[in-house]
Coordinates of C-alpha atoms in Angstrom, one line a residue:
X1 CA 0.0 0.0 0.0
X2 CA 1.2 3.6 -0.7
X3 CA -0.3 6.4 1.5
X4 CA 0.4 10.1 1.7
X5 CA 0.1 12.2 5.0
X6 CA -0.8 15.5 5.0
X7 CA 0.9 16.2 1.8
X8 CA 1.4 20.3 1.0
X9 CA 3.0 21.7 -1.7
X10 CA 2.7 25.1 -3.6
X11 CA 4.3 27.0 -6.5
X12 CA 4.3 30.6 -7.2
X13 CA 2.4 31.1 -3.5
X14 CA -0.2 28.7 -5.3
X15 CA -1.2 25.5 -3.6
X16 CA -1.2 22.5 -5.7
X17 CA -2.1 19.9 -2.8
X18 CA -2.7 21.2 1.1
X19 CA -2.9 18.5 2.8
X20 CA -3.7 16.0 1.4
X21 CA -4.2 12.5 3.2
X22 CA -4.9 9.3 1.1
X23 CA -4.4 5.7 0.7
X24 CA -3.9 3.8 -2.8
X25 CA -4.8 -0.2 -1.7
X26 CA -3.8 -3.5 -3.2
X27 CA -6.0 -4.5 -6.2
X28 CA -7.7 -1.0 -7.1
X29 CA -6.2 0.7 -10.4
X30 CA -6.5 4.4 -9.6
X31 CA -7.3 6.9 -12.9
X32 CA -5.7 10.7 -11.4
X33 CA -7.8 13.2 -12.7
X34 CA -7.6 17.0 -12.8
X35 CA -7.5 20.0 -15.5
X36 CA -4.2 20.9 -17.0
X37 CA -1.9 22.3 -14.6
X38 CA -3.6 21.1 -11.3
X39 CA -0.7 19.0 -10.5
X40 CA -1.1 15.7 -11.9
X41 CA 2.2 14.6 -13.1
X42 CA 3.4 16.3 -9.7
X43 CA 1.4 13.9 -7.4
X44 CA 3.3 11.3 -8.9
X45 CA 6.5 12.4 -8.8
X46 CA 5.8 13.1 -5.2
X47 CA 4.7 9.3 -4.6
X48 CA 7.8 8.2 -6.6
X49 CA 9.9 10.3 -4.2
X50 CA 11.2 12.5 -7.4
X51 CA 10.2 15.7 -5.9
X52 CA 9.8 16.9 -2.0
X53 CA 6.5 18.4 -0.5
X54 CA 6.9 21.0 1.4
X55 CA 5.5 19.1 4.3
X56 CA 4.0 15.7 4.9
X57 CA 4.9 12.3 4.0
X58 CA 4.7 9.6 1.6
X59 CA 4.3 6.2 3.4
X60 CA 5.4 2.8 1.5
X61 CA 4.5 -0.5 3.0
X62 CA 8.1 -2.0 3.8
X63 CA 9.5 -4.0 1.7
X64 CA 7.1 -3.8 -1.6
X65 CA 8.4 -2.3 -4.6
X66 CA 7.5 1.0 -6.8
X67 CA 8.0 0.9 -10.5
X68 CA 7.9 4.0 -12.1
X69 CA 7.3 5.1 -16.2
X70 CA 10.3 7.1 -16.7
X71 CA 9.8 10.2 -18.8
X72 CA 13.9 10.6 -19.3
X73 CA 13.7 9.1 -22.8
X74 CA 17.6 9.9 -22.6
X75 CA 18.3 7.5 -19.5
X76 CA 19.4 4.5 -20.9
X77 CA 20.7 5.3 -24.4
X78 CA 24.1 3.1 -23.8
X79 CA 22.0 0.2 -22.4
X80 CA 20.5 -3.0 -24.6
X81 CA 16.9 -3.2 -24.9
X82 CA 16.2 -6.1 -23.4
X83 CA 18.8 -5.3 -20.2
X84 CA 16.8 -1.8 -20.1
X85 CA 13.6 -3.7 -19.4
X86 CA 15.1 -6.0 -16.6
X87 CA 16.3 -3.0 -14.8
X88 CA 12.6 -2.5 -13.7
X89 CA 13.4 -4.7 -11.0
X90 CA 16.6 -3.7 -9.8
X91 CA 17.3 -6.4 -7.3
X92 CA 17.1 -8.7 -10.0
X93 CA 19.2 -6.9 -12.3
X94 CA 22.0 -6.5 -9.7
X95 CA 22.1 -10.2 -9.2
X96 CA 22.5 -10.5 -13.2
X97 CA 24.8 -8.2 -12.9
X98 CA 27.0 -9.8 -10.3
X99 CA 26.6 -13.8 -10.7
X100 CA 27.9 -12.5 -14.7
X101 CA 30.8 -10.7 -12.9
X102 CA 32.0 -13.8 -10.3
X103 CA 31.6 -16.4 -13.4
X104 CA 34.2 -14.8 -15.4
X105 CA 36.8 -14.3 -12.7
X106 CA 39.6 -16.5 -13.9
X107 CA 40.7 -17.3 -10.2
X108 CA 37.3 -18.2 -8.8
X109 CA 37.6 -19.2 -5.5
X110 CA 35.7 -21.3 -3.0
X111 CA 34.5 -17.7 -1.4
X112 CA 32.8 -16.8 -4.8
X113 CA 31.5 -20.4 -5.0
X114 CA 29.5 -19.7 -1.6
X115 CA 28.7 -16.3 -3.1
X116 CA 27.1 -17.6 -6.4
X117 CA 25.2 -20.4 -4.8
X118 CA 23.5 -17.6 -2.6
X119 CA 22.7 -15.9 -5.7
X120 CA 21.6 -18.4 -7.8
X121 CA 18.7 -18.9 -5.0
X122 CA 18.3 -15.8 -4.9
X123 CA 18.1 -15.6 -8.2
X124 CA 15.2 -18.1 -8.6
X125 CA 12.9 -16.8 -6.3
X126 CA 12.3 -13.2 -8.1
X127 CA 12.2 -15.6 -11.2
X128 CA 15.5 -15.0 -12.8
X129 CA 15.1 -17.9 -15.1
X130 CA 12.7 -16.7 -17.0
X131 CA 13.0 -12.8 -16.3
X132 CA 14.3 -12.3 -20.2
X133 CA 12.1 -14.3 -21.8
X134 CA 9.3 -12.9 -19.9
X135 CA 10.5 -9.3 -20.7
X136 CA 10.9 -10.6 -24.6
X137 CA 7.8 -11.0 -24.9
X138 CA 6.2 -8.0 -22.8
X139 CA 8.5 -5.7 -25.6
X140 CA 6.6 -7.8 -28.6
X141 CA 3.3 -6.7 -26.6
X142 CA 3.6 -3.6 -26.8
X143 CA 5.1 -3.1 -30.4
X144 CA 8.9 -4.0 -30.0
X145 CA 10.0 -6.8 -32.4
X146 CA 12.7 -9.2 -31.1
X147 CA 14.7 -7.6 -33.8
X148 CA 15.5 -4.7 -31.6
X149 CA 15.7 -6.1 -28.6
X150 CA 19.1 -6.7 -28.5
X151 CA 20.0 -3.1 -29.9
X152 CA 21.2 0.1 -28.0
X153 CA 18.3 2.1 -27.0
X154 CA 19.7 4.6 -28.7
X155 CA 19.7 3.4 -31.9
X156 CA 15.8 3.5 -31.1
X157 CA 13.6 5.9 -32.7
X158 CA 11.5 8.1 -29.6
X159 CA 8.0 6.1 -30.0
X160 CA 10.0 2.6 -29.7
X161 CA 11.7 4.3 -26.4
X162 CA 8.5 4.8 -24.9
X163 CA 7.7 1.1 -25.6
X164 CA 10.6 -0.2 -23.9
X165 CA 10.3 2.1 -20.6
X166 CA 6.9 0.9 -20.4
X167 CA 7.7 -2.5 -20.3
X168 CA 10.6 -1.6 -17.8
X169 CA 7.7 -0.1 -15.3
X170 CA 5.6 -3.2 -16.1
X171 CA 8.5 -5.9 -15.6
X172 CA 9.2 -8.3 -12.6
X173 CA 5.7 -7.6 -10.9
X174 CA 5.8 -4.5 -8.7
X175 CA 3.6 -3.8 -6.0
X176 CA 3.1 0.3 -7.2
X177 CA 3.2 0.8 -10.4
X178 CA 2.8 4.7 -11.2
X179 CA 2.0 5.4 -15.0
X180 CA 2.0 8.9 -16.8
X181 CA 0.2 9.0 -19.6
X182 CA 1.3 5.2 -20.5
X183 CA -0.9 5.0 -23.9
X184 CA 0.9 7.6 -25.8
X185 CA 3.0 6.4 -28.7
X186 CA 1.1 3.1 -28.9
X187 CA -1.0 1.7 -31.4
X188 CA -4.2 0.1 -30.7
X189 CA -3.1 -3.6 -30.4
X190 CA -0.6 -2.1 -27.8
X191 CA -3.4 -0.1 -26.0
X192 CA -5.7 -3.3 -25.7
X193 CA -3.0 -5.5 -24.5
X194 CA -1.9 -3.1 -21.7
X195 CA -5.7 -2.6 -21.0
X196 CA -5.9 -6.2 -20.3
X197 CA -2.7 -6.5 -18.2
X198 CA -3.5 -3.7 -15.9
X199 CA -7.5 -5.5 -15.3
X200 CA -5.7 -8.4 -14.2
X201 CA -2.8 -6.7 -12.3
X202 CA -2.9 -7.9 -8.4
X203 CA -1.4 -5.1 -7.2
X204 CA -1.8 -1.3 -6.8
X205 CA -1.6 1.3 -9.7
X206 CA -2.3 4.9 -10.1
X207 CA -2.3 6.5 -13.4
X208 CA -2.6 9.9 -15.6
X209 CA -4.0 9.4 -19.0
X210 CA -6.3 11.8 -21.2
X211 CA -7.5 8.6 -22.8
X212 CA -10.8 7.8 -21.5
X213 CA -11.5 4.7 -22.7
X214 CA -8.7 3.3 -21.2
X215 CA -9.6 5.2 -18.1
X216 CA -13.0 3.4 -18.4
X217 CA -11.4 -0.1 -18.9
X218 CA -9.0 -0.3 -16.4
X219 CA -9.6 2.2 -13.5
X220 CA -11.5 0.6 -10.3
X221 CA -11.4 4.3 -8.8
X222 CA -11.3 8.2 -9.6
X223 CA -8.5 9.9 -7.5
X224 CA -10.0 13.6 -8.5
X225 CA -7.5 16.5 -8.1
X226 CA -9.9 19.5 -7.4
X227 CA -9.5 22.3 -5.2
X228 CA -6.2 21.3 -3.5
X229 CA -7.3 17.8 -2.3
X230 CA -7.4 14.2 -4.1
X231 CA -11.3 12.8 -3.5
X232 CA -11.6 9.3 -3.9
X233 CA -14.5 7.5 -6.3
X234 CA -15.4 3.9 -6.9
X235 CA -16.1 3.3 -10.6
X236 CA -14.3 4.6 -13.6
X237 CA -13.9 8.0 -15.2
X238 CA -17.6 7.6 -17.3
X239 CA -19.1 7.1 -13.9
X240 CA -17.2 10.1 -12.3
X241 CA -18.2 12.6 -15.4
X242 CA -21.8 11.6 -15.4
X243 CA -21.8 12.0 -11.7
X244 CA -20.4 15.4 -10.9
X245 CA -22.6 16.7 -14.2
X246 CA -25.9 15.0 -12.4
X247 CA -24.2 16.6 -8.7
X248 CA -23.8 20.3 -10.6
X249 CA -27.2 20.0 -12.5
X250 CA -29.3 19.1 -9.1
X251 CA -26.7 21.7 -7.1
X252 CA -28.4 24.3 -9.8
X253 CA -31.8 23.0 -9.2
X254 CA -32.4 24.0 -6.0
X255 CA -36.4 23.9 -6.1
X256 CA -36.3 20.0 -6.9
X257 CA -37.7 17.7 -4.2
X258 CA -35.4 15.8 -2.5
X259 CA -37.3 12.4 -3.6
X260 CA -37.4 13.5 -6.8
X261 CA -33.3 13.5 -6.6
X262 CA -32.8 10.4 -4.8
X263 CA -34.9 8.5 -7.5
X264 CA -32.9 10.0 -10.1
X265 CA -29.7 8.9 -8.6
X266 CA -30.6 5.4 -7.8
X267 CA -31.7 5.3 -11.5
X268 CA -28.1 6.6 -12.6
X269 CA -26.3 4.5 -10.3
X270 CA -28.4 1.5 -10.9
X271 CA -27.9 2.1 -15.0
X272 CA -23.7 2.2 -14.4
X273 CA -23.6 -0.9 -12.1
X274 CA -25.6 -2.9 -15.1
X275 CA -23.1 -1.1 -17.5
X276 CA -19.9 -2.4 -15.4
X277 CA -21.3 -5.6 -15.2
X278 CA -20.7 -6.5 -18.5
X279 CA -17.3 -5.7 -18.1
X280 CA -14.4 -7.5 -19.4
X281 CA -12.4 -6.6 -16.0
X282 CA -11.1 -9.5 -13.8
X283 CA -14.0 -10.4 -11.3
X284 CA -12.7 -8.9 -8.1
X285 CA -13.6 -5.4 -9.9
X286 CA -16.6 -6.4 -10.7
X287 CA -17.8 -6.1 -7.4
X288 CA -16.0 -3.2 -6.4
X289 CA -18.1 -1.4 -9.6
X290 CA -21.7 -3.1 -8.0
X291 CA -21.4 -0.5 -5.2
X292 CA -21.0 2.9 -7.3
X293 CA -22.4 5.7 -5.2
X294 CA -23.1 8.9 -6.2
X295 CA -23.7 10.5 -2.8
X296 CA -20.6 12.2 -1.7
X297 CA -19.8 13.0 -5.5
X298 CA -19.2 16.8 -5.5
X299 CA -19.8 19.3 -8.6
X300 CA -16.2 20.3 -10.2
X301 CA -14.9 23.1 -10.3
X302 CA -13.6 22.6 -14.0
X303 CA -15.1 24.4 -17.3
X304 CA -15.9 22.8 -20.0
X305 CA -16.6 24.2 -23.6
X306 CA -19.2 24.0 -25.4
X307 CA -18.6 22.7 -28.5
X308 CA -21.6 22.8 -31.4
X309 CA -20.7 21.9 -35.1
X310 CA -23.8 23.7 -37.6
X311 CA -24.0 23.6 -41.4
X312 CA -24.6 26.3 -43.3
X313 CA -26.2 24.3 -46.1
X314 CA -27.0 20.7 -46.0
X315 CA -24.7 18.9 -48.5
X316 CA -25.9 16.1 -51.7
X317 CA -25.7 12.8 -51.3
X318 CA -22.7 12.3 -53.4
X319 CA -19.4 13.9 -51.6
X320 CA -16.4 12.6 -52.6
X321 CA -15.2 9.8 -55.1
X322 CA -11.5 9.2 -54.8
X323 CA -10.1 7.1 -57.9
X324 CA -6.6 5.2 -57.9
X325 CA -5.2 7.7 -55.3
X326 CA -1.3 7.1 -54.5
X327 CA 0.1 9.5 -51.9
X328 CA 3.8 9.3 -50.5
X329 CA 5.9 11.5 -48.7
X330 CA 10.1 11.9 -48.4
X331 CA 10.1 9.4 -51.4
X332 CA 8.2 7.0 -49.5
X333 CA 4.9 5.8 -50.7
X334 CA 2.3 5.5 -48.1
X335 CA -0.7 4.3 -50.2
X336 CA -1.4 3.1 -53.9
X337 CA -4.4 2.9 -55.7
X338 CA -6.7 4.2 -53.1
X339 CA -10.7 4.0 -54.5
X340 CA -13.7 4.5 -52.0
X341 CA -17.3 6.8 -52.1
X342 CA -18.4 9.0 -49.3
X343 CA -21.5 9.9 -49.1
X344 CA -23.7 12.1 -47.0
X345 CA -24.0 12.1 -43.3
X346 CA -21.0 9.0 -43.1
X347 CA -19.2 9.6 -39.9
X348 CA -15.6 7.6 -41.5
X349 CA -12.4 7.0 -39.0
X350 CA -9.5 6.0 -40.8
X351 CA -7.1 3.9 -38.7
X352 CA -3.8 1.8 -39.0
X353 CA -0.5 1.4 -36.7
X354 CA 0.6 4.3 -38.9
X355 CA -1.0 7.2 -38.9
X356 CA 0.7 9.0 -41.6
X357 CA -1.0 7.6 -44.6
X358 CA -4.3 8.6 -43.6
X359 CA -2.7 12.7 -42.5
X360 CA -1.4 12.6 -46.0
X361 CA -4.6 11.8 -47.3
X362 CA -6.5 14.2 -45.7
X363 CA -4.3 17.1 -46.6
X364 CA -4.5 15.7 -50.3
X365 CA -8.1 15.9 -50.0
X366 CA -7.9 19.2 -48.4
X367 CA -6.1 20.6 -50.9
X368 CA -2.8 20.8 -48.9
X369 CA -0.5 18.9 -51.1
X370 CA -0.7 17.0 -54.3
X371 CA -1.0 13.4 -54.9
X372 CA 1.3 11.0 -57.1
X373 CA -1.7 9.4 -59.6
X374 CA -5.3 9.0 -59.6
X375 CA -8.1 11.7 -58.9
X376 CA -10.3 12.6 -57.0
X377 CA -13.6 14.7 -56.6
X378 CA -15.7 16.6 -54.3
X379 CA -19.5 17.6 -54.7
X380 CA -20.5 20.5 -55.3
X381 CA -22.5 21.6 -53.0
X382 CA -19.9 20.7 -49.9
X383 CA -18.3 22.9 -47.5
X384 CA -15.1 21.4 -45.8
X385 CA -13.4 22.3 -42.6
X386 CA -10.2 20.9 -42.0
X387 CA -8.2 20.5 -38.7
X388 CA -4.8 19.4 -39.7
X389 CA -2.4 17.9 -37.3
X390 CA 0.4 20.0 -37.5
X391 CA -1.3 23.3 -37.2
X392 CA 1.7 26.2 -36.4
X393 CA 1.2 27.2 -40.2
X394 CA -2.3 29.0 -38.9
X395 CA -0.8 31.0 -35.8
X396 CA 2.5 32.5 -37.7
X397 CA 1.3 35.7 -37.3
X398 CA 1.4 37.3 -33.9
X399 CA -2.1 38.3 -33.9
X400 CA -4.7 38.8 -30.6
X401 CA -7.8 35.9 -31.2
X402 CA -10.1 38.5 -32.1
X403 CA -8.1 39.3 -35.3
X404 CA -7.0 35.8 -35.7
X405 CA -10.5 35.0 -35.9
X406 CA -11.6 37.9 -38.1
X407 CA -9.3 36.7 -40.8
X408 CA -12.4 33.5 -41.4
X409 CA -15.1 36.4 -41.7
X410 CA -17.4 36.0 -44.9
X411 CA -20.1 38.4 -44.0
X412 CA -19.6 41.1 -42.6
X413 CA -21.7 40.7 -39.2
X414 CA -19.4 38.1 -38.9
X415 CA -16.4 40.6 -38.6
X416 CA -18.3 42.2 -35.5
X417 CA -16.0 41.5 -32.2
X418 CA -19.4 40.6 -30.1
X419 CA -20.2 38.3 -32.9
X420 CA -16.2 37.0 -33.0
X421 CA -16.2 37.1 -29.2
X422 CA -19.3 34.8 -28.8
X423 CA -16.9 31.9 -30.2
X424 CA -14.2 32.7 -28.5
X425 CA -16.1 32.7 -25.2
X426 CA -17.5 29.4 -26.4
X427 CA -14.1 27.7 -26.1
X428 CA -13.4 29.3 -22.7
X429 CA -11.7 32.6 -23.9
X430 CA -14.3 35.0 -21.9
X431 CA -13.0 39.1 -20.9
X432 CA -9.4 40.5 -22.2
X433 CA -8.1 36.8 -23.0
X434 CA -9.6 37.2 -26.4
X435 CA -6.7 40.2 -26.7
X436 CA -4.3 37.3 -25.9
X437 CA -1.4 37.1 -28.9
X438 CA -1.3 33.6 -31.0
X439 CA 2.6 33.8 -30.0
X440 CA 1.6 32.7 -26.5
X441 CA -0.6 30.2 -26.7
X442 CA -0.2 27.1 -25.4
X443 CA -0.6 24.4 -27.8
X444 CA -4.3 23.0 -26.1
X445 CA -5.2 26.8 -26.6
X446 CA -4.1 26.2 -30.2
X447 CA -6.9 23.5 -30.4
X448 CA -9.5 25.7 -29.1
X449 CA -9.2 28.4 -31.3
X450 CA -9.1 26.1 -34.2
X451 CA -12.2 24.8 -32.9
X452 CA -13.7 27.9 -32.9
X453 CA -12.9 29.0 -36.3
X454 CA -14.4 25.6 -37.5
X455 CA -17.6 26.2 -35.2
X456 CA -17.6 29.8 -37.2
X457 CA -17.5 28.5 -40.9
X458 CA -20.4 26.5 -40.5
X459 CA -18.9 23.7 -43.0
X460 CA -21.4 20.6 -43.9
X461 CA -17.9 18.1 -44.0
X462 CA -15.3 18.5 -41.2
X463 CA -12.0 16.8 -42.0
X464 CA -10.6 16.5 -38.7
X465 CA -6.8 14.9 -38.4
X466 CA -5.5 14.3 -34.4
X467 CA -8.6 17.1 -33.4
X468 CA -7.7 15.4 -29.4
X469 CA -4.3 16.4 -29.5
X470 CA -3.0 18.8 -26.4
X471 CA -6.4 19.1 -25.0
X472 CA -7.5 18.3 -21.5
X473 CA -10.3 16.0 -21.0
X474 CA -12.9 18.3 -19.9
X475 CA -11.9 19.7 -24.3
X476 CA -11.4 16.4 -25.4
X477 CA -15.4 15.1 -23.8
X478 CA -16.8 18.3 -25.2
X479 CA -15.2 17.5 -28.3
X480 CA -16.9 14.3 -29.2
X481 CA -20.2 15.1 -27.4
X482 CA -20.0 18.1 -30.6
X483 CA -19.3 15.6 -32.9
X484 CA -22.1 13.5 -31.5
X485 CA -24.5 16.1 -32.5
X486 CA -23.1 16.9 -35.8
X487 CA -24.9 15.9 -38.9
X488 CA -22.7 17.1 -41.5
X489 CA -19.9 14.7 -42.5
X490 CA -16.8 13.4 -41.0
X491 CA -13.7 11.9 -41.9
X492 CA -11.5 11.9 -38.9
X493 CA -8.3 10.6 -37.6
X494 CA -7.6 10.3 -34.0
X495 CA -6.2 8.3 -31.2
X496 CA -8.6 9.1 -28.8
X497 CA -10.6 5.6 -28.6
X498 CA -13.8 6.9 -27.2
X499 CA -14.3 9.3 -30.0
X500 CA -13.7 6.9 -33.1
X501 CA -15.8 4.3 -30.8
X502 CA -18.8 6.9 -30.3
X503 CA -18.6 8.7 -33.6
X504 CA -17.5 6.5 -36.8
X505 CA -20.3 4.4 -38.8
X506 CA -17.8 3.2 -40.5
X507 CA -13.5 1.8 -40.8
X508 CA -11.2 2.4 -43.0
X509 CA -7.6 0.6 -41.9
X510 CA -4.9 1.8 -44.3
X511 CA -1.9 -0.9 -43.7
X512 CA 1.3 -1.5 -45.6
X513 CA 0.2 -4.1 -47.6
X514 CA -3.7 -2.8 -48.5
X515 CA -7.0 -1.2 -47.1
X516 CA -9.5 -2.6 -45.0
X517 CA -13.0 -0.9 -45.3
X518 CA -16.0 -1.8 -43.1
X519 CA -19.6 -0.5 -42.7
X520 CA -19.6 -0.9 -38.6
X521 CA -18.0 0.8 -35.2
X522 CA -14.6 0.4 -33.8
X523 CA -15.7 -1.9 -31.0
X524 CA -17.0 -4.5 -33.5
X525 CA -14.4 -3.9 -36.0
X526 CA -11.8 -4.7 -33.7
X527 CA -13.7 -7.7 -32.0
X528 CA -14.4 -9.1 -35.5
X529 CA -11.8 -12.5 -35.6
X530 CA -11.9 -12.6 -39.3
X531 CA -11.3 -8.7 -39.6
X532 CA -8.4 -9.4 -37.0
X533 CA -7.1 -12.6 -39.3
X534 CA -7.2 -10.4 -42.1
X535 CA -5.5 -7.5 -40.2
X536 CA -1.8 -9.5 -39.1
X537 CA -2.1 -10.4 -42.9
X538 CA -1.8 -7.4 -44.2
X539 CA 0.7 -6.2 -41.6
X540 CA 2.9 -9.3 -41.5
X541 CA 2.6 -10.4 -44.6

């Protein structure tokens, strides 16, 4: 068990925790939450012993082991792959370390005899003898071919890195594992094996993501970082969000009767517990998520924007016919004769281990760049908006958001700075922050303001590539519920699991070797057994 007491710390004469008591017990995976900046990341290091409080103490039951996902991607670059991974449990490591170092003294004596038999027992019980292999096949897991494992780490590109140091944090069985955003740089295979892994993990973890479908899956509890303290919840994050919105909406109601509001939570909690029941957690959390309770929940404190897509003009059925496309990019040809139909009102993720053939193909379809061969061709009567991923292009000029935003004015009402502010305020830039230069912005801001300027041109086909990126969850929840409600058409791109699971109506997986394209959701597509026979084709020929 890890436990803090009366944990303080502030920065700038700002508190980030004041104490703050609270214990993390065997079995329960714990999802931190908190908007950007409350402190997240800082807990952690605090529980890791990285960074001081101010005052208080973390307490560590004696003797168990915390593993930490190291965000030094630099740490280990002179160390093999495989060695970096066994280094997650250092004991074990040591004793690799020294039982090589006694077997090739030359003049091995009777002393070092003693010495090796004690580490050969040693040895056995942390499972020494099958440590690499177990460790070879935790790197495959998570998107690290044997290939490499035997390489320098750095001679690895940055995405692989974060494979290995994930495995490191996962290896040998520790009793705390502590995970910072652990999902980023993995592809979906990755993501649902680690998903699994954590379910049926025995012993305590506590981790940051901003992806809440794997909050969903594996979290038993929300650790909520809100006003200075860490509130504990049973149930996952889609349990906590629905909550505190029910908690603020009956907080606002004050003329309600109180029956009325017990009757409505009962419902709500009695709707989740048959929704975690069907859970593919181990059983143990099963019953922790029967005996979700809504009653202490408390409203946030944290804003959320408000996100609502409209369409100028409905568009015709037929949108876009793409013929024999080939796209590829530093000489490297990402996809060949590319054919498919859109038509109105399709809601189309594409998806693939590699996201770069299907940003290439949106900015060919946006008009961005040029394609090698084929064609393509939009309807007339569309109107596209297009998020692209790499977006510093659009804030090269050091202009306050209220001329940023001018610069997409058609009509002239539209140039009004009441009628510019409106969106601004919409995506939480309210008083003088709409005078706030582009040079400044931080790169969620960035997102927002995009966001607004789509909001603003009213477009009936959003083309939306990595829309989640640098957003908090509070953007990233507004964000899809705005999609929900769109009725235009979309062709997006994302790695944010919940929104291509609540969104697309239909696949497409661009792979090395071809294109899968499927009429369904991401859930079935990926539970499908002959979609996922077809899939390791393609990608392993």
């Amino acid at each position: 068990m890890i436990s803090t007491n009366q944990v303080t710390l502030a920065f700038s004469q700002r508190f980030l925790f004041q104490d703050v008591s609270i214990k993390f017990h065997p079995g329960h995976c714990y999802g931190l939450i908190g908007a950007n900046g409350a402190g997240k990341s800082t807990f952690l290091k605090i529980l890791s012993g990285e960074i001081k409080p101010d005052r208080g103490e973390v307490l560590v039951t004696p003797g168990e082991r915390v593993a930490v996902l190291k965000q030094n991607h630099f740490e280990f670059e002179n160390v093999e792959v495989i060695k970096t991974v066994l280094m997650g449990n250092r004991e074990l490591y040591d004793i690799m370390q020294e039982k090589d170092a006694l077997y090739q003294k030359p003049d091995f004596s009777e002393e070092d005899g003693y010495r090796a038999g004690e580490l050969e027992n040693r040895f056995a019980d942390l499972g020494g003898y099958d440590a690499e292999s177990q460790a070879g096949g935790m790197l495959e897991s998570l998107g690290v071919p044997t290939v490499f494992h035997n390489q320098l780490m750095r001679e690895l590109e940055a995405g692989m890195k974060v494979r290995v140091l994930l495995a490191q944090a996962l290896f040998g069985n520790p009793d705390i594992l502590l995970l910072d955003e652990p999902t980023n740089n993995l592809d979906i295979d990755s993501i649902m094996w680690l998903e699994e892994f954590l379910c049926e993990f025995k012993n305590t973890v506590i981790v940051v993501s901003h992806d809440r479908h794997f909050l969903d899956k594996v979290s038993t509890h929300i650790a909520d970082l809100d006003f200075s303290q860490i509130n504990l919840y049973t149930g996952n994050y889609s349990f906590w969000y629905e909550a505190s919105q029910l908690a603020l909406k009956q907080k606002q109601d004050q003329n309600r009767k109180t029956e009325d509001k017990i009757k409505e939570l009962k419902s709500f909690v009695e709707r989740f517990s048959a929704n975690a029941s069907k859970s593919k957690q181990a059983t143990s959390r099963k019953k922790l998520l029967d005996k979700l309770n809504v009653d202490d929940i408390k409203p946030s404190s944290r804003r959320y924007p408000h996100i609502h897509f409209q369409q100028e003009r409905e568009a015709g059925k037929q949108l876009l016919e793409v013929k024999n496309l080939t796209g590829s990019l530093d000489g490297r040809t990402l996809f060949k004769n590319l054919s498919f139909q859109v038509e109105k009102g399709e809601k189309i993720a594409f998806v693939g281990r590699d996201t770069h053939p299907a940003s290439l193909l949106l900015q060919i379809l946006a008009g961005e760049k040029a394609a090698d061969a084929g064609e393509f061709g939009w309807g007339v009567t569309t109107k596209r908006g297009y998020f692209p991923k790499d977006h510093e292009a659009h804030f090269a000029e050091n202009l306050n958001l209220i001329e940023w935003l001018r610069r997409n004015a058609t009509k002239p009402e539209e140039a009004e700075e009441e009628f510019l502010r409106g969106f601004l305020g919409k995506m939480l830039f309210s008083g003088t922050e709409v005078f706030k230069e582009t040079r400044v912005l931080s790169g969620g801001e960035k997102v927002r303001c995009l966001m607004s300027r789509l909001m603003m041109m009213q477009p009936n086909v959003l083309l939306l590539d990595e829309p989640t990126n640098h957003l908090d969850l509070e953007s990233i929840t507004a964000l899809n519920n705005g999609l929900k409600n769109y009725k235009g058409t979309i062709l997006l791109i994302s790695q944010d699991r919940e929104t291509v699971e609540t969104i697309a109506t239909r696949i497409i997986e661009l792979t090395p070797r071809g294109v899968i394209d499927r009429e369904m959701g991401y859930a079935e597509y990926l539970e499908r057994a002959d979609i996922a026979e077809q899939r390791q084709i393609l990608y392993r020929g």
